[in-house]
Amino acid sequence: MTAEFPAARPRRLRRTAALRRLVAQTSVQPSDLLLPMFIKEGISEPRPVVSMPGVVQHTRDSLRKAAAEAVEAGVGGLVLFGVPAVKDARGSAADDPDGILALALRDLAAEVGDATVLMSDLCLDEYTDHGHCGMLTGSGEVDNDATLERYGSIALAQAAAGTHVVAPSGMMDGQVGAIRAALDAGGYPDVAICAYSAKFASAFYGPFRDAAECAPQFGDRASYQQDPRSADALREVALDLAEGADIVMVKPALAYLDVITQVAAVSPVPVAAYQVSGEYAMVEAAAAQGWVDRDRIIDETVTAIRRAGASIILTYWAAELARRLA
Ligand code: PBG
């Protein structure tokens, strides 16, 4: 061999599909995937979310059916978001024991029980008439500590309804500790917390706000969600771990792969990443035009998120992907 023809030829192991499969270092299992689902109160038919083709707001019946299908497909779990018929300033429906999320959790606990993981989004924005993730002060600021009390109460309502894991997504300081204390005091020491630890103030949440009907009615979420330019992620993760987080999450996923890697390098607990609504919508929109190969983009993006270090991936494609991977 001369210098121009080196002995080391990486292409040798790329020659056939079988060789490539043998040396693959990243694999995604159906059980790594969590499917986010929306349950809406007061509708009689599932309602398509226009900005998320293929995603619907479910009725209780359609949710039960879709959940059973996803579990059958092998997904690791389901993440439930409730959309109540009536909203108010304090998000009263969020901790109503007969609220739509509680009813849906009970339905699913009966339908699929411990055969899957039931995770519930724990936040106020889907329930407040102002669309913010917390209680407001008189001057319209989000009141951190008043919100923590509400979160504790919501955690208890979700635990009573049968959730396995609560997932606080509001980015209030101290939310994990407050929720842990409420669950322990309320007799639910075994309900786990998946903390949205590094959740960035992101334009990628746009379509979700249609799905969950939770766009802020004034202002934005920049005073509580992390700034995309900041380096707060590891500090947020450390705080959440100290407060008792059982899983930590980075969100969005694709634009924050570096953050996933940083968090995975230090986290003693599983790291989740959320491939959010805007990531989904962009691919679906481009694929609908015939501009990208939809299935390959889905595989490639989810593989990238896994390769970056997430062991759990929330994706609206979870059921489809689980079926494809099976
Ligand atoms: C807040 C919440 C949001 C998402 C999950 N939980 C929206 C927001 O912070 O504005 C976004 C998820 C997505 O975009 O898919 N409860």
Coordinates of C-alpha atoms and ligand atoms in Angstrom, one line a residue:
M1 CA 0.0 0.0 0.0
T2 CA 1.2 3.4 -0.8
A3 CA 0.3 6.5 1.1
E4 CA -2.4 7.3 -1.5
F5 CA -4.1 3.9 -0.9
P6 CA -4.3 3.5 2.9
A7 CA -4.9 0.1 4.4
A8 CA -7.6 1.4 6.6
R9 CA -10.7 1.6 4.5
P10 CA -13.9 2.4 6.5
R11 CA -15.9 1.6 3.4
R12 CA -15.2 -2.1 3.9
L13 CA -17.8 -2.2 6.6
R14 CA -20.3 -0.3 4.6
R15 CA -20.4 -2.6 1.6
T16 CA -23.6 -4.5 2.4
A17 CA -26.7 -3.9 4.5
A18 CA -25.7 -6.8 6.7
L19 CA -22.3 -5.3 7.4
R20 CA -23.8 -1.9 8.2
R21 CA -26.2 -3.5 10.5
L22 CA -23.5 -5.5 12.3
V23 CA -21.4 -2.4 13.0
A24 CA -24.3 -0.1 13.9
Q25 CA -23.7 1.7 17.2
T26 CA -27.2 3.2 17.6
S27 CA -30.5 1.4 17.7
V28 CA -33.9 2.6 18.6
Q29 CA -36.3 0.2 20.3
P30 CA -40.1 0.6 20.3
S31 CA -39.9 0.6 24.1
D32 CA -37.7 3.7 24.1
L33 CA -40.6 5.7 22.5
L34 CA -43.3 7.6 24.3
L35 CA -46.4 8.8 22.4
P36 CA -47.9 12.2 23.3
M37 CA -51.7 12.2 23.0
F38 CA -54.4 14.9 23.4
I39 CA -57.7 14.3 25.1
K40 CA -60.3 17.0 24.6
E41 CA -63.4 17.5 26.6
G42 CA -66.8 17.9 25.0
I43 CA -66.3 16.6 21.5
S44 CA -68.0 13.6 20.0
E45 CA -65.6 12.9 17.2
P46 CA -61.8 13.0 17.2
R47 CA -60.7 16.4 15.8
P48 CA -57.7 16.7 13.5
V49 CA -55.0 19.1 14.5
V50 CA -54.5 21.1 11.3
S51 CA -50.9 22.0 11.9
M52 CA -50.0 18.4 12.9
P53 CA -51.3 16.2 10.1
G54 CA -52.0 12.7 11.5
V55 CA -52.5 14.0 15.1
V56 CA -55.9 14.4 16.6
Q57 CA -57.6 15.7 19.7
H58 CA -59.2 12.5 21.0
T59 CA -62.5 11.8 22.5
R60 CA -62.5 9.4 25.5
D61 CA -63.4 6.5 23.2
S62 CA -61.0 7.3 20.4
L63 CA -58.2 7.7 23.0
R64 CA -58.8 4.3 24.5
K65 CA -58.7 2.7 21.1
A66 CA -55.6 4.6 19.9
A67 CA -53.8 3.9 23.2
A68 CA -54.5 0.2 23.0
E69 CA -53.2 0.2 19.4
A70 CA -50.0 2.1 20.4
V71 CA -49.4 -0.3 23.3
E72 CA -50.0 -3.3 20.9
A73 CA -47.4 -1.7 18.6
G74 CA -44.9 -1.8 21.5
V75 CA -44.4 1.8 22.5
G76 CA -42.8 2.3 25.8
G77 CA -45.6 4.5 27.1
L78 CA -48.1 7.3 26.6
V79 CA -48.0 10.9 27.6
L80 CA -51.4 12.5 28.1
F81 CA -52.3 16.2 27.6
G82 CA -55.8 17.3 28.7
V83 CA -57.8 20.0 26.9
P84 CA -60.7 21.1 29.1
A85 CA -63.9 22.7 27.8
V86 CA -63.8 25.5 30.3
K87 CA -60.7 27.5 31.3
D88 CA -60.2 30.0 34.1
A89 CA -57.5 32.1 35.6
R90 CA -56.3 29.4 38.0
G91 CA -56.8 26.4 35.7
S92 CA -59.3 24.8 38.0
A93 CA -59.9 21.9 35.6
A94 CA -56.3 20.7 36.0
D95 CA -56.8 19.3 39.5
D96 CA -60.5 18.5 39.2
P97 CA -60.9 14.8 40.1
D98 CA -63.5 14.6 37.4
G99 CA -61.6 16.8 34.9
I100 CA -60.9 15.5 31.5
L101 CA -57.4 14.4 32.1
A102 CA -58.3 12.5 35.3
L103 CA -61.1 10.8 33.4
A104 CA -58.8 9.8 30.6
L105 CA -56.2 8.5 33.0
R106 CA -58.8 6.4 34.7
D107 CA -60.0 5.1 31.3
L108 CA -56.4 4.2 30.3
A109 CA -55.5 2.7 33.6
A110 CA -58.5 0.4 33.1
E111 CA -57.8 -0.3 29.4
V112 CA -54.0 -0.9 29.5
G113 CA -53.1 -0.7 33.2
D114 CA -49.5 -1.7 34.0
A115 CA -49.0 -3.0 30.4
T116 CA -47.7 0.4 29.5
V117 CA -46.4 3.5 31.2
L118 CA -48.9 6.3 31.7
M119 CA -47.3 9.7 31.9
S120 CA -49.3 12.9 32.4
D121 CA -48.2 16.4 31.5
L122 CA -48.4 18.4 34.6
C123 CA -48.8 22.1 33.7
L124 CA -51.4 24.8 33.8
D125 CA -51.3 26.4 30.3
E126 CA -53.9 24.0 28.8
Y127 CA -56.2 24.9 31.7
T128 CA -55.8 28.7 32.1
D129 CA -57.8 31.2 30.2
H130 CA -54.6 33.4 29.8
G131 CA -52.6 30.4 28.5
H132 CA -49.6 30.8 30.8
C133 CA -48.1 27.9 32.6
G134 CA -48.8 29.3 36.1
M135 CA -50.8 31.6 38.3
L136 CA -50.5 35.4 37.5
T137 CA -49.8 38.2 39.9
G138 CA -52.0 41.3 39.8
S139 CA -49.6 42.9 37.3
G140 CA -49.6 39.8 35.0
E141 CA -46.3 38.2 35.9
V142 CA -46.2 34.4 36.4
D143 CA -46.1 33.9 40.1
N144 CA -43.6 31.1 40.8
D145 CA -44.5 30.1 44.3
A146 CA -48.3 30.4 43.9
T147 CA -47.9 28.1 40.9
L148 CA -46.0 25.5 42.9
E149 CA -49.0 25.0 45.2
R150 CA -51.2 24.5 42.2
Y151 CA -48.7 22.0 40.7
G152 CA -48.7 20.0 44.0
S153 CA -52.5 19.7 43.9
I154 CA -52.5 18.7 40.2
A155 CA -49.9 16.0 40.9
L156 CA -52.2 14.5 43.5
A157 CA -55.2 14.5 41.2
Q158 CA -53.2 12.8 38.5
A159 CA -51.8 10.3 40.9
A160 CA -55.3 9.5 42.2
A161 CA -56.4 8.9 38.6
G162 CA -53.7 6.3 38.0
T163 CA -50.7 8.0 36.4
H164 CA -47.4 6.3 36.8
V165 CA -45.2 9.3 36.0
V166 CA -46.0 13.0 36.3
A167 CA -44.2 15.3 33.8
P168 CA -44.0 18.9 35.0
S169 CA -43.5 21.1 32.0
G170 CA -44.0 24.6 33.4
M171 CA -40.3 25.4 34.2
M172 CA -41.1 27.0 37.6
D173 CA -38.2 27.1 40.0
G174 CA -38.6 24.4 42.6
Q175 CA -41.4 22.5 40.8
V176 CA -39.9 19.1 41.2
G177 CA -39.3 19.5 44.9
A178 CA -42.8 20.9 45.5
I179 CA -44.4 18.0 43.5
R180 CA -42.3 15.4 45.2
A181 CA -43.3 16.7 48.6
A182 CA -47.0 16.8 47.6
L183 CA -46.9 13.3 46.3
D184 CA -45.1 11.9 49.3
A185 CA -47.4 13.6 51.8
G186 CA -50.5 12.6 49.8
G187 CA -49.6 8.9 49.9
Y188 CA -48.1 8.5 46.4
P189 CA -44.4 8.0 47.1
D190 CA -44.2 5.6 44.2
V191 CA -45.4 8.0 41.5
A192 CA -42.3 9.1 39.5
I193 CA -41.4 12.5 38.2
C194 CA -40.1 13.1 34.7
A195 CA -38.9 16.6 34.8
Y196 CA -38.8 18.8 31.8
S197 CA -35.5 20.1 33.1
A198 CA -34.0 21.9 30.1
K199 CA -37.1 23.2 28.3
F200 CA -36.2 26.0 26.0
A201 CA -38.5 29.0 25.0
S202 CA -39.0 27.7 21.5
A203 CA -40.9 28.5 18.3
F204 CA -41.0 24.8 17.7
Y205 CA -44.0 24.5 20.1
G206 CA -46.2 26.4 17.7
P207 CA -48.3 23.5 16.4
F208 CA -48.7 22.1 19.9
R209 CA -50.4 25.3 21.0
D210 CA -53.1 24.5 18.4
A211 CA -53.4 21.0 19.6
A212 CA -53.6 21.9 23.3
E213 CA -55.3 25.2 22.7
C214 CA -52.8 26.9 25.0
A215 CA -51.1 29.8 23.2
P216 CA -50.4 32.6 25.7
Q217 CA -53.0 35.3 25.4
F218 CA -50.4 38.0 26.0
G219 CA -46.6 38.0 26.2
D220 CA -44.6 34.8 25.8
R221 CA -42.9 32.1 28.0
A222 CA -39.5 33.6 27.9
S223 CA -39.5 34.6 31.6
Y224 CA -39.8 30.9 32.7
Q225 CA -38.6 28.7 29.8
Q226 CA -34.8 28.6 29.1
D227 CA -33.3 31.0 26.7
P228 CA -31.9 29.2 23.6
R229 CA -28.7 31.1 24.0
S230 CA -28.2 30.3 27.6
A231 CA -26.0 27.6 29.3
D232 CA -28.5 26.9 32.1
A233 CA -29.2 23.3 31.1
L234 CA -26.8 21.6 33.5
R235 CA -27.8 23.8 36.4
E236 CA -31.5 23.1 35.8
V237 CA -30.8 19.4 35.6
A238 CA -28.7 19.5 38.8
L239 CA -31.5 21.3 40.6
D240 CA -34.1 18.9 39.4
L241 CA -32.0 15.9 40.4
A242 CA -31.5 17.4 43.9
E243 CA -35.2 17.9 44.2
G244 CA -35.9 14.2 43.3
A245 CA -36.4 14.0 39.5
D246 CA -36.5 10.3 38.3
I247 CA -36.1 11.2 34.6
V248 CA -34.8 14.4 33.2
M249 CA -35.8 15.8 29.8
V250 CA -34.4 18.1 27.2
K251 CA -36.8 19.8 24.8
P252 CA -37.0 20.4 21.9
A253 CA -34.8 17.7 20.6
L254 CA -33.3 18.2 17.2
A255 CA -32.1 21.8 17.6
Y256 CA -30.7 20.9 21.1
L257 CA -28.7 17.7 20.4
D258 CA -25.7 19.3 22.0
V259 CA -27.7 19.8 25.2
I260 CA -28.9 16.2 25.2
T261 CA -25.3 15.1 25.0
Q262 CA -24.2 17.3 27.8
V263 CA -27.0 16.2 30.0
A264 CA -26.5 12.5 29.2
A265 CA -22.8 12.8 30.1
V266 CA -23.6 13.7 33.7
S267 CA -27.1 12.4 34.4
P268 CA -27.4 9.4 36.8
V269 CA -31.0 9.0 35.8
P270 CA -32.5 8.3 32.3
V271 CA -32.5 11.2 29.9
A272 CA -35.6 11.9 27.8
A273 CA -35.8 14.1 24.8
Y274 CA -39.0 15.5 23.2
Q275 CA -39.2 15.7 19.4
V276 CA -41.8 18.4 19.6
S277 CA -44.7 19.5 17.4
G278 CA -42.8 21.9 15.2
E279 CA -40.2 19.2 14.4
Y280 CA -43.1 16.9 13.5
A281 CA -44.9 19.5 11.4
M282 CA -41.9 20.6 9.4
V283 CA -41.2 17.1 8.3
E284 CA -44.9 16.3 7.5
A285 CA -45.3 19.6 5.6
A286 CA -42.2 19.0 3.5
A287 CA -43.1 15.4 2.9
A288 CA -46.6 16.3 1.8
Q289 CA -45.0 18.4 -0.9
G290 CA -42.8 15.5 -2.0
W291 CA -39.7 17.4 -1.0
V292 CA -38.2 14.9 1.4
D293 CA -38.4 11.2 2.0
R294 CA -40.7 11.2 5.0
D295 CA -39.9 7.7 6.5
R296 CA -36.2 8.2 6.2
I297 CA -36.3 11.6 7.8
I298 CA -38.2 10.2 10.7
D299 CA -35.7 7.4 11.2
E300 CA -32.8 9.7 10.8
T301 CA -34.0 12.3 13.2
V302 CA -35.0 9.8 15.9
T303 CA -31.7 8.0 15.5
A304 CA -29.9 11.3 15.9
I305 CA -31.7 12.0 19.1
R306 CA -30.9 8.6 20.4
R307 CA -27.2 8.9 19.3
A308 CA -27.0 12.3 21.1
G309 CA -27.7 10.4 24.3
A310 CA -31.4 10.3 25.0
S311 CA -32.6 6.9 26.2
I312 CA -36.3 7.9 26.0
I313 CA -37.8 9.8 23.1
L314 CA -41.1 11.5 23.0
T315 CA -42.4 11.6 19.4
Y316 CA -45.7 11.9 17.7
W317 CA -44.5 9.2 15.4
A318 CA -44.0 6.7 18.3
A319 CA -46.7 4.2 17.3
E320 CA -45.9 4.3 13.6
L321 CA -42.2 3.9 14.3
A322 CA -42.7 1.1 16.8
R323 CA -44.7 -0.8 14.2
R324 CA -41.9 -0.2 11.6
L325 CA -39.2 -1.3 14.0
A326 CA -41.0 -4.4 15.2
Ligands
PBG1 C1 -46.6 23.1 28.2 C2 -46.1 22.2 27.1 C3 -45.8 22.6 25.8 C4 -45.4 21.5 25.1 C5 -45.4 20.4 26.0 N1 -45.9 20.9 27.2 C6 -46.0 23.9 25.1 C7 -45.3 25.1 25.6 O1 -44.5 25.1 26.5 O2 -45.7 26.2 25.1 C8 -44.9 21.5 23.7 C9 -44.8 20.2 23.0 C10 -44.7 20.2 21.6 O3 -44.5 21.3 21.0 O4 -44.9 19.1 20.9 N2 -47.6 22.4 29.0

